[in-house]
Amino acid sequence: MEKAAPAPGNDGVADLLATATNGIIITDISGTILQANQAAEKMFQYAQGALVGRPITELMPNPERCRHPDYVANYCKHGARYMVGATREVVGLDRNGARVPLLISVSFFKDNGEPHFAAVLHDISERKRLEQMLAAVNIELERRVRERTAQLEEEAKRHRETIDRLELVNKVVERASHAVAITNAENRILYVNPAYEKLTGFTLESVIGKKPTVAKSGHHGPDFYRRMWAALDRDLHWEGEIWDRHENGEAFPKFLSIDRLVDDEGKTRNYVAVFHDLTEQKASEKEIERLQYYDSLTTLPNRSLFRHRLQHEFEVSRRQGVRVGVMLLNLDRFKQFNDTFGFPSGDKLLVEVAKRLETAVRRTDMIARQESRSERDPDLVSRVGGDDFAVILNDLKAPENAAVVAKRMLEAMNTPFNVEDASGRSDEVFLQASIGIAIFPDNAADVDELVRVAETALIQAKELGRGEFRFFSDSMNRNSAARVRLESDLRRAVTEESFVLFYQPKLDLETGRFSSMEALIRWPHADGMISPADFIPLAEETNLIVPLGEWILRRACLDAVALGERLGQVPGVAINLSARQFRQAGLIDSVRAALEESDIVPGKVELEITESMVMDDVEAAIKTMQALRDLGVRLAIDDFGTGYSSLSYLKRFPVNTLKIDRAFIRDLTRDSEDAAITQAVIALARALNLHVVAEGVETHEQLAFLGEHRCASVQGFLLARPGPIESMPALFSKTFI
């Protein structure tokens, strides 16, 4: 069929038809196609010019094909507009009978007085395909949400009605009491529900586009998150307890369930996290534990927790070869007190006794430590009966050390108690206690036996006249008495500054001359010079190390300045800090005061600390060390290699010097491993630009080895023994060859 010629004068219309991207078909009143552009022919799969002359109904499926004449007639008669003047979605048929979804707009016009219809057609096949795809995605999302919802509510109701509309699913998520967060494949937040906002305090606007780590608490290490992501990669699911934080920074526990949604190829599309707050549940569990293991009156651990903890300490003691002590304390004549003042007053008195006992035992900054602990756990005070208390003394260096604690507990009872009688009148009451002490493994091999012998010792203490403590062993009683006397002498010596400092010079191997010295404490006593190994642990135990350490700092700085006046140059002076000194809040002020009083150049002062002192709280230790360095003093790591030897931390420590422990120097020339370690430490120090000092040098062979491997300084008996400050000028004035 030939293509119809355009009407005269309509060249512009023909051009428009030819270039239009939408299909355009013009028919007469009977529905015969007069013109069709190329877009329409392509749309219906017809060759060029093949549509002209055909009835328009060939492009319509039933029932529209049958109804079309009626539509045209009705329009001509009444002007009613079903198609004309409106845009509608219809379905057409192409040349092969395939259905083509269309968007059609029909207009009516006259040409030379003849009525015509013009249809503008837009193929919406692609849009329909996308709508079908979106519907499929919605169906899949509904299915997955239904599955997850069913899992969460399985215990309450195994079968739920099918959620068949996405809008309903959205309402469920919006109103859910559990928090929901959805992220994309890069784990960036796309959506959080109102429960998430309420529970965490973070709003949708503040977290959108961010990662869930915005609420990370810092309670979990890298290994925790590695295991979580490994489970998600492997199983597409992970659930468990985790700590996060609220928007205000407060941490809270939650039960979290995460699902990884993947496509057909296994690639991650989204992560869906559902969680709820465990704070109340944890509080309930804690309350149950409190009722089970803690005394309701004094809040101290009860007999059950006491025995459980004691058994644990036995196991630790066997592995580490340390002692454990048990102290049983009974209030003397407590029944008489109850009879006089009544049980309510007796209960108040027990609460006050519990507080005093807790302050009397040894404490540390740690609530608990791992079993391979470098510091001891705090001693445990328990109430095991009406007026009976028990104390676990762990990690006892010597059995007699328990006497120090027992004495403090008895002294805590010396201050009178204020009580009220039934009439409300307040009185001061003096109370005494008796204590029995038993030591594992010296006195018993198991828990029951140790408690039994402690009870025997308690009975002996009461028989002595009350207000006393007794060991189960007579030899321990004698040693404890000596320990108490030594503590009294030590307190007096600290008050009266009855100590002297000896100094051991350090040789500079480059110059062959002594350039600095280490201060060493000595205690002259009526019984002879007491070894630091005997009184320093006691000073630590009784906290006398703090004033003693302040005296050492001040005296050493003054001695160094005085020695400098005789030598013409102030030598360096190294001063050991104890663990308790290093952790005390006033350390910086004490060092500053010693520097100002002596007017010593701060760089001449070197404070020695051990590895174990800084490794329990590295960040706090670094802060303290930096504050000391800010004063201008130098810092040295003493006994390097005998503690943690954490090289990753060493590079962060603001230290100047490493001291190689004498344990590696002793067999340096006979033990290849000691030689290798010493050589490695020297090389490490030089690489880190640190000064290195070897201590304990006693032979020329050791000295030659250290010189050959470029150790900076050495000290030891071969060079000079520790001596008083008066002996230093002669040593510093000569050259050592």
XYZ file of C-alpha atoms in Angstrom, residues 179-731:
553
model
C 15.185 -0.737 67.474
C 15.768 -1.318 63.759
C 18.610 0.031 61.631
C 19.125 -0.663 57.918
C 22.428 0.017 56.179
C 23.638 -0.296 52.600
C 26.331 -2.627 51.310
C 29.008 -0.207 52.565
C 27.380 -0.402 56.023
C 26.207 3.207 55.971
C 22.878 3.884 57.640
C 19.886 4.277 55.332
C 17.108 4.133 57.920
C 16.453 3.846 61.652
C 13.020 3.512 63.212
C 11.585 5.639 66.066
C 12.476 2.943 68.620
C 16.136 3.355 67.623
C 15.894 7.109 68.130
C 14.209 6.708 71.508
C 16.590 4.020 72.771
C 19.881 5.593 71.646
C 19.083 9.298 71.549
C 20.457 9.524 67.996
C 17.998 10.937 65.447
C 17.635 9.653 61.903
C 18.967 12.961 60.574
C 22.118 12.724 62.723
C 23.064 9.168 61.672
C 21.886 8.944 58.067
C 24.848 8.176 55.840
C 27.077 7.331 58.821
C 28.269 3.930 59.966
C 26.730 2.245 63.044
C 30.096 2.764 64.778
C 28.783 6.254 65.581
C 27.361 4.543 68.697
C 30.439 2.376 69.411
C 31.127 2.082 73.148
C 34.777 1.044 73.083
C 33.996 -1.909 75.394
C 34.973 -4.505 72.787
C 38.323 -5.146 71.172
C 39.147 -5.776 67.504
C 38.855 -9.561 67.928
C 35.180 -9.237 68.936
C 34.291 -7.360 65.757
C 36.388 -9.674 63.585
C 34.386 -12.660 64.852
C 31.109 -10.812 64.280
C 31.944 -9.912 60.667
C 33.250 -13.406 59.999
C 29.874 -14.830 61.116
C 28.009 -12.381 58.868
C 30.174 -13.304 55.892
C 29.776 -17.025 56.569
C 26.212 -17.382 57.914
C 24.572 -14.100 56.811
C 23.544 -13.732 60.464
C 25.030 -12.799 63.836
C 23.439 -12.209 67.213
C 24.686 -11.659 70.706
C 25.146 -9.206 73.551
C 27.089 -6.037 72.829
C 27.723 -2.684 74.509
C 26.994 0.549 72.637
C 26.533 4.090 73.827
C 23.717 6.609 73.940
C 23.993 9.959 72.200
C 25.010 11.484 75.566
C 27.987 9.102 75.769
C 26.526 6.720 78.366
C 27.237 3.057 77.589
C 24.457 0.449 77.712
C 24.129 -3.296 76.978
C 21.872 -4.569 74.217
C 20.979 -7.809 72.467
C 21.740 -7.321 68.787
C 20.707 -9.392 65.774
C 22.191 -8.586 62.352
C 21.238 -10.068 58.983
C 23.203 -9.601 55.790
C 20.897 -9.384 52.778
C 22.440 -10.560 49.522
C 21.390 -10.674 45.882
C 21.221 -13.744 43.666
C 24.966 -13.535 43.069
C 25.704 -13.471 46.795
C 26.729 -9.824 46.860
C 25.742 -7.793 49.900
C 22.801 -5.463 49.370
C 21.927 -4.396 52.900
C 22.429 -5.104 56.581
C 19.402 -5.150 58.867
C 20.069 -4.786 62.601
C 17.432 -5.336 65.270
C 18.213 -4.832 68.959
C 16.710 -4.156 72.365
C 18.090 -2.686 75.591
C 19.336 -5.159 78.217
C 19.875 -2.582 80.965
C 16.846 -3.632 83.018
C 17.556 -7.320 82.457
C 21.163 -6.852 83.553
C 19.980 -4.933 86.605
C 17.651 -7.822 87.476
C 20.474 -10.330 87.048
C 22.699 -8.175 89.233
C 20.006 -7.995 91.893
C 19.606 -11.783 91.826
C 23.373 -12.142 92.208
C 23.352 -9.639 95.059
C 20.658 -11.565 96.921
C 22.465 -14.847 96.316
C 26.029 -13.801 97.108
C 25.860 -10.658 99.255
C 24.711 -9.967 102.781
C 21.527 -7.883 102.710
C 22.464 -5.901 105.836
C 26.107 -4.945 105.281
C 26.251 -5.539 101.465
C 29.450 -7.514 102.067
C 29.955 -10.854 100.305
C 28.226 -13.637 102.187
C 29.433 -17.114 103.156
C 28.664 -18.569 99.686
C 30.725 -16.000 97.808
C 33.455 -16.205 100.460
C 33.896 -19.951 99.924
C 33.699 -19.593 96.135
C 36.366 -16.888 96.129
C 38.549 -18.821 98.572
C 38.451 -21.891 96.327
C 39.439 -19.709 93.384
C 42.380 -18.268 95.338
C 43.498 -21.815 96.207
C 43.685 -22.648 92.500
C 45.618 -19.467 91.716
C 47.918 -20.106 94.681
C 48.772 -23.618 93.486
C 49.649 -22.365 89.988
C 51.693 -19.370 91.090
C 53.224 -20.753 94.245
C 51.963 -18.016 96.577
C 50.173 -18.138 99.917
C 46.568 -17.381 100.814
C 45.479 -16.328 104.276
C 42.084 -16.545 105.976
C 41.194 -14.292 108.879
C 38.087 -14.970 110.965
C 36.941 -12.019 113.073
C 34.342 -12.169 115.816
C 33.024 -9.192 117.776
C 33.650 -9.610 121.490
C 30.543 -9.516 123.728
C 28.244 -8.558 120.858
C 25.358 -10.474 122.463
C 25.618 -8.212 125.495
C 25.412 -5.182 123.191
C 22.245 -6.531 121.538
C 20.666 -7.222 124.914
C 21.417 -3.643 126.024
C 20.586 -1.573 122.930
C 18.298 -3.871 120.951
C 18.603 -5.628 117.623
C 18.005 -2.530 115.401
C 20.977 -0.794 117.029
C 22.944 -4.010 116.698
C 22.253 -4.066 112.950
C 23.432 -0.453 112.590
C 26.573 -1.325 114.510
C 27.291 -4.278 112.186
C 26.992 -1.972 109.168
C 29.522 0.440 110.684
C 31.877 -2.427 111.578
C 31.701 -3.673 107.973
C 32.693 -0.224 106.663
C 35.669 -0.004 109.002
C 36.884 -3.484 108.126
C 36.756 -2.726 104.405
C 38.962 0.326 104.867
C 41.437 -1.657 106.973
C 42.261 -4.385 104.458
C 44.733 -4.026 101.600
C 43.229 -2.503 98.471
C 44.318 -1.926 94.880
C 42.928 0.200 92.101
C 41.662 -2.887 90.304
C 38.309 -4.547 90.916
C 39.643 -7.842 89.563
C 42.636 -9.127 87.646
C 43.388 -12.005 85.350
C 44.841 -15.076 86.974
C 48.329 -14.353 85.653
C 48.079 -11.008 87.373
C 51.036 -8.745 87.952
C 49.259 -7.135 90.905
C 47.177 -8.714 93.595
C 43.425 -8.668 93.933
C 41.919 -6.596 96.725
C 41.402 -8.581 99.912
C 37.851 -9.818 100.316
C 35.883 -9.003 103.485
C 32.787 -11.155 104.036
C 30.082 -11.442 106.641
C 29.727 -15.161 107.311
C 27.466 -15.093 110.367
C 25.678 -12.833 112.839
C 28.772 -11.045 114.218
C 31.325 -13.137 112.327
C 33.400 -11.722 109.497
C 35.987 -13.383 107.258
C 38.825 -11.931 105.206
C 40.726 -13.571 102.346
C 44.328 -12.387 102.133
C 45.674 -13.383 98.731
C 49.187 -13.308 97.324
C 50.894 -13.211 100.731
C 54.646 -12.830 100.315
C 55.163 -14.135 103.847
C 52.617 -15.515 106.334
C 53.557 -12.859 108.876
C 52.311 -10.132 106.498
C 48.802 -11.034 107.611
C 49.685 -9.563 111.005
C 49.842 -6.071 109.481
C 46.273 -6.399 108.232
C 45.059 -7.919 111.503
C 46.583 -5.070 113.472
C 44.896 -2.474 111.274
C 41.551 -4.234 111.671
C 41.859 -4.249 115.444
C 42.951 -0.594 115.415
C 39.871 0.224 113.320
C 37.781 -0.937 116.268
C 39.497 1.425 118.738
C 37.435 4.463 117.760
C 34.147 4.433 119.721
C 30.882 3.713 117.901
C 27.899 6.062 118.239
C 24.686 4.142 118.933
C 21.160 5.017 119.977
C 19.154 3.091 122.526
C 15.418 2.448 122.304
C 14.654 5.915 123.763
C 16.724 7.657 121.066
C 19.548 8.643 123.393
C 22.996 8.563 121.744
C 25.896 6.846 123.485
C 29.504 6.080 122.672
C 30.316 2.385 122.771
C 33.732 0.765 122.624
C 33.926 -2.563 120.862
C 36.673 -5.129 120.542
C 37.189 -8.050 118.212
C 39.218 -11.232 118.174
C 40.891 -12.609 115.055
C 42.091 -16.075 114.087
C 44.494 -16.459 111.146
C 45.334 -19.521 109.047
C 47.596 -19.766 105.998
C 47.379 -21.967 102.904
C 49.294 -24.169 102.236
C 51.213 -23.915 105.539
C 48.279 -24.856 107.809
C 45.815 -26.730 105.581
C 45.378 -28.275 102.140
C 41.722 -27.471 101.370
C 39.057 -24.861 102.066
C 37.205 -26.673 104.849
C 40.392 -27.495 106.726
C 41.747 -23.949 106.414
C 38.519 -22.461 107.805
C 38.544 -25.005 110.630
C 42.101 -24.170 111.753
C 41.306 -20.434 111.482
C 38.386 -21.058 113.856
C 40.809 -22.806 116.216
C 43.117 -19.781 116.091
C 40.105 -17.509 116.781
C 39.240 -19.507 119.891
C 42.854 -19.156 121.067
C 42.714 -15.388 120.518
C 39.576 -15.130 122.672
C 41.187 -17.233 125.380
C 44.069 -14.733 125.488
C 41.677 -12.117 126.767
C 39.939 -10.853 123.591
C 40.914 -7.923 121.425
C 43.816 -10.027 120.104
C 44.782 -11.922 116.954
C 46.436 -15.316 116.770
C 47.988 -17.431 114.053
C 47.282 -21.126 113.981
C 51.061 -21.673 114.048
C 53.166 -20.615 117.066
C 56.132 -19.757 114.828
C 53.938 -17.429 112.807
C 52.779 -15.739 115.992
C 56.410 -15.069 116.906
C 57.227 -13.793 113.413
C 54.117 -11.607 113.341
C 55.172 -9.961 116.584
C 58.543 -9.149 115.027
C 56.752 -7.840 111.954
C 54.622 -5.508 114.085
C 57.719 -4.214 115.899
C 59.480 -3.619 112.569
C 56.503 -1.621 111.312
C 56.564 0.567 114.425
C 60.306 1.167 114.013
C 59.801 1.962 110.330
C 57.120 4.551 111.048
C 59.400 6.194 113.582
C 62.338 6.128 111.173
C 60.309 7.765 108.399
C 59.131 10.470 110.771
C 62.653 11.115 112.046
C 64.309 10.628 108.613
C 66.623 8.009 110.104
C 67.873 6.770 106.718
C 70.989 7.317 104.675
C 71.607 7.218 100.949
C 74.425 5.241 99.376
C 75.441 5.885 95.798
C 76.778 3.583 93.081
C 78.587 5.420 90.265
C 77.948 4.726 86.568
C 80.882 4.602 84.188
C 80.707 6.293 80.779
C 82.463 3.780 78.493
C 83.248 6.443 75.899
C 85.197 8.695 78.298
C 86.289 6.093 80.850
C 85.063 8.336 83.684
C 82.186 8.210 86.149
C 79.516 10.669 85.034
C 76.451 9.769 87.101
C 75.332 7.708 90.089
C 72.340 5.768 91.386
C 70.849 6.579 94.808
C 70.241 3.545 97.065
C 68.368 3.703 100.395
C 69.896 2.248 103.581
C 68.417 1.991 107.112
C 70.823 2.026 110.072
C 69.132 0.215 112.974
C 69.979 -0.813 116.500
C 70.205 -4.414 115.233
C 72.511 -3.377 112.364
C 71.950 -2.137 108.817
C 68.557 -3.414 107.641
C 68.407 -4.594 104.031
C 66.035 -2.715 101.677
C 64.651 -6.126 100.721
C 63.268 -6.371 104.283
C 61.774 -2.925 104.794
C 60.828 -1.667 101.296
C 57.991 -4.261 100.886
C 56.726 -3.277 104.351
C 56.911 0.401 103.392
C 54.876 -0.390 100.266
C 52.354 -2.386 102.291
C 51.851 0.372 104.863
C 52.004 3.241 102.325
C 55.058 4.638 104.140
C 56.838 4.424 100.797
C 55.249 7.746 99.787
C 56.870 9.968 102.460
C 60.035 7.824 102.281
C 60.177 8.296 98.508
C 59.755 12.056 98.888
C 62.696 12.122 101.292
C 64.865 10.092 98.893
C 64.042 12.484 96.032
C 64.889 15.559 98.090
C 68.050 14.102 99.689
C 69.456 12.728 96.416
C 69.022 16.059 94.625
C 70.669 17.955 97.484
C 73.578 15.471 97.618
C 74.147 15.696 93.856
C 74.314 19.503 94.009
C 76.690 19.370 96.991
C 78.912 16.860 95.173
C 78.894 19.097 92.103
C 80.306 21.970 94.135
C 83.332 19.811 94.989
C 83.757 18.366 91.489
C 83.077 21.559 89.561
C 80.226 19.840 87.706
C 76.988 18.308 89.025
C 76.858 14.579 88.199
C 73.677 12.877 87.054
C 71.695 11.127 89.780
C 69.287 8.214 89.221
C 66.467 7.679 91.706
C 64.213 4.619 91.823
C 60.452 5.172 91.993
C 58.256 2.570 93.633
C 54.989 1.390 92.052
C 52.918 3.168 94.702
C 54.928 6.376 94.294
C 54.470 6.312 90.541
C 50.689 6.009 90.861
C 50.151 8.565 93.621
C 48.476 11.806 92.605
C 51.146 14.010 94.236
C 54.182 12.591 92.420
C 54.616 15.519 90.024
C 54.402 18.039 92.888
C 56.948 16.027 94.930
C 59.459 15.983 92.071
C 58.930 19.683 91.362
C 59.458 20.508 95.050
C 62.713 18.511 95.170
C 64.007 20.271 92.050
C 63.144 23.717 93.394
C 64.575 23.078 96.878
C 67.903 21.748 95.567
C 68.108 24.108 92.565
C 69.463 21.176 90.548
C 69.333 21.245 86.755
C 66.305 18.960 85.994
C 68.204 17.178 83.224
C 70.663 15.861 85.833
C 67.854 13.884 87.535
C 66.849 10.498 86.119
C 63.845 8.663 87.584
C 63.927 4.879 87.193
C 60.696 2.915 86.760
C 60.121 -0.750 85.956
C 58.152 -2.208 83.047
C 55.531 -3.800 85.308
C 54.732 -0.414 86.880
C 53.484 1.044 83.603
C 51.852 -1.892 81.838
C 48.612 -2.206 83.849
C 47.314 1.156 82.660
C 49.517 2.193 79.779
C 47.660 5.367 78.848
C 47.700 6.706 82.426
C 51.382 5.752 82.747
C 52.288 7.597 79.547
C 50.429 10.650 80.825
C 52.401 10.549 84.102
C 55.715 10.006 82.309
C 55.045 12.906 79.976
C 54.239 15.157 82.943
C 57.586 14.192 84.485
C 59.400 14.847 81.214
C 57.710 18.264 81.085
C 59.535 19.075 84.340
C 62.799 18.473 82.475
C 63.861 15.265 84.273
C 64.987 12.121 82.466
C 63.246 8.730 82.647
C 64.762 5.251 82.606
C 63.182 1.803 82.255
C 64.886 -0.306 84.947
C 65.380 -4.107 84.731
C 64.521 -4.038 81.028
C 63.749 -7.483 79.646
C 62.535 -9.014 82.926
C 58.959 -7.697 82.676
C 56.568 -7.359 79.777
C 59.139 -6.192 77.222
C 56.386 -4.825 74.979
C 58.240 -3.160 72.129
C 55.019 -1.690 70.715
C 54.586 0.245 73.940
C 58.268 1.024 74.398
C 58.304 3.247 71.333
C 55.432 5.256 72.869
C 57.081 5.723 76.264
C 58.816 9.121 76.611
C 61.931 7.573 78.165
C 65.609 8.388 77.759
C 67.356 5.285 79.085
C 67.115 1.480 79.102
C 68.834 -0.415 81.907
C 69.785 -4.011 81.146
C 69.057 -6.171 84.162
C 71.958 -7.839 85.980
C 70.309 -11.237 85.272
C 71.451 -10.968 81.640
C 74.908 -9.606 82.516
C 75.787 -12.289 85.099
C 76.337 -15.121 82.565
C 77.030 -12.842 79.634
C 80.305 -14.474 78.653
C 79.110 -18.059 79.238
C 75.506 -18.031 77.984
C 74.980 -17.329 74.289
C 71.309 -16.472 74.855
C 72.151 -13.816 77.473
C 74.809 -12.444 75.126
C 72.307 -12.311 72.245
C 69.663 -10.605 74.389
C 72.151 -8.029 75.693
C 73.444 -7.307 72.209
C 69.847 -6.967 70.912
C 68.836 -4.567 73.693
C 71.876 -2.367 72.993
C 71.046 -2.324 69.281
C 67.387 -1.596 70.017
C 68.280 1.293 72.329
C 70.634 2.805 69.783
C 67.965 2.470 67.044
C 65.475 4.294 69.261
C 68.088 6.904 70.195
C 68.022 5.784 73.850
C 70.875 5.723 76.339
C 71.597 2.167 77.526
C 73.063 1.189 80.905
C 74.187 -2.302 81.938
C 74.098 -3.043 85.661
C 75.750 -5.814 87.658
C 79.126 -5.733 85.892
C 81.522 -7.795 87.991
C 84.200 -9.093 85.598
C 86.580 -7.601 83.043
C 85.198 -10.010 80.424
C 81.701 -8.593 80.900
C 83.059 -5.063 80.659
C 84.977 -5.905 77.463
C 81.899 -7.427 75.832
C 79.762 -4.383 76.659
C 82.426 -2.008 75.392
C 82.821 -3.997 72.167
C 79.070 -3.775 71.497
C 78.962 -0.037 72.259
C 76.984 -0.053 75.490
C 76.891 3.573 76.677
C 77.306 3.177 80.459
C 77.870 0.428 83.029
C 77.736 -0.006 86.796
C 78.652 -2.843 89.114
C 81.009 -4.093 91.826
C 83.905 -4.334 89.360
C 83.801 -0.546 89.048
C 82.628 0.599 92.478
C 80.475 -0.638 95.308
C 77.698 1.578 96.703
C 79.008 4.025 99.275
C 78.091 7.196 101.158
C 78.196 10.559 99.418
C 81.498 11.368 101.155
C 83.262 8.637 99.144
C 82.083 9.877 95.754
C 84.588 12.736 95.086
C 87.540 10.340 94.987
C 85.741 8.020 92.547
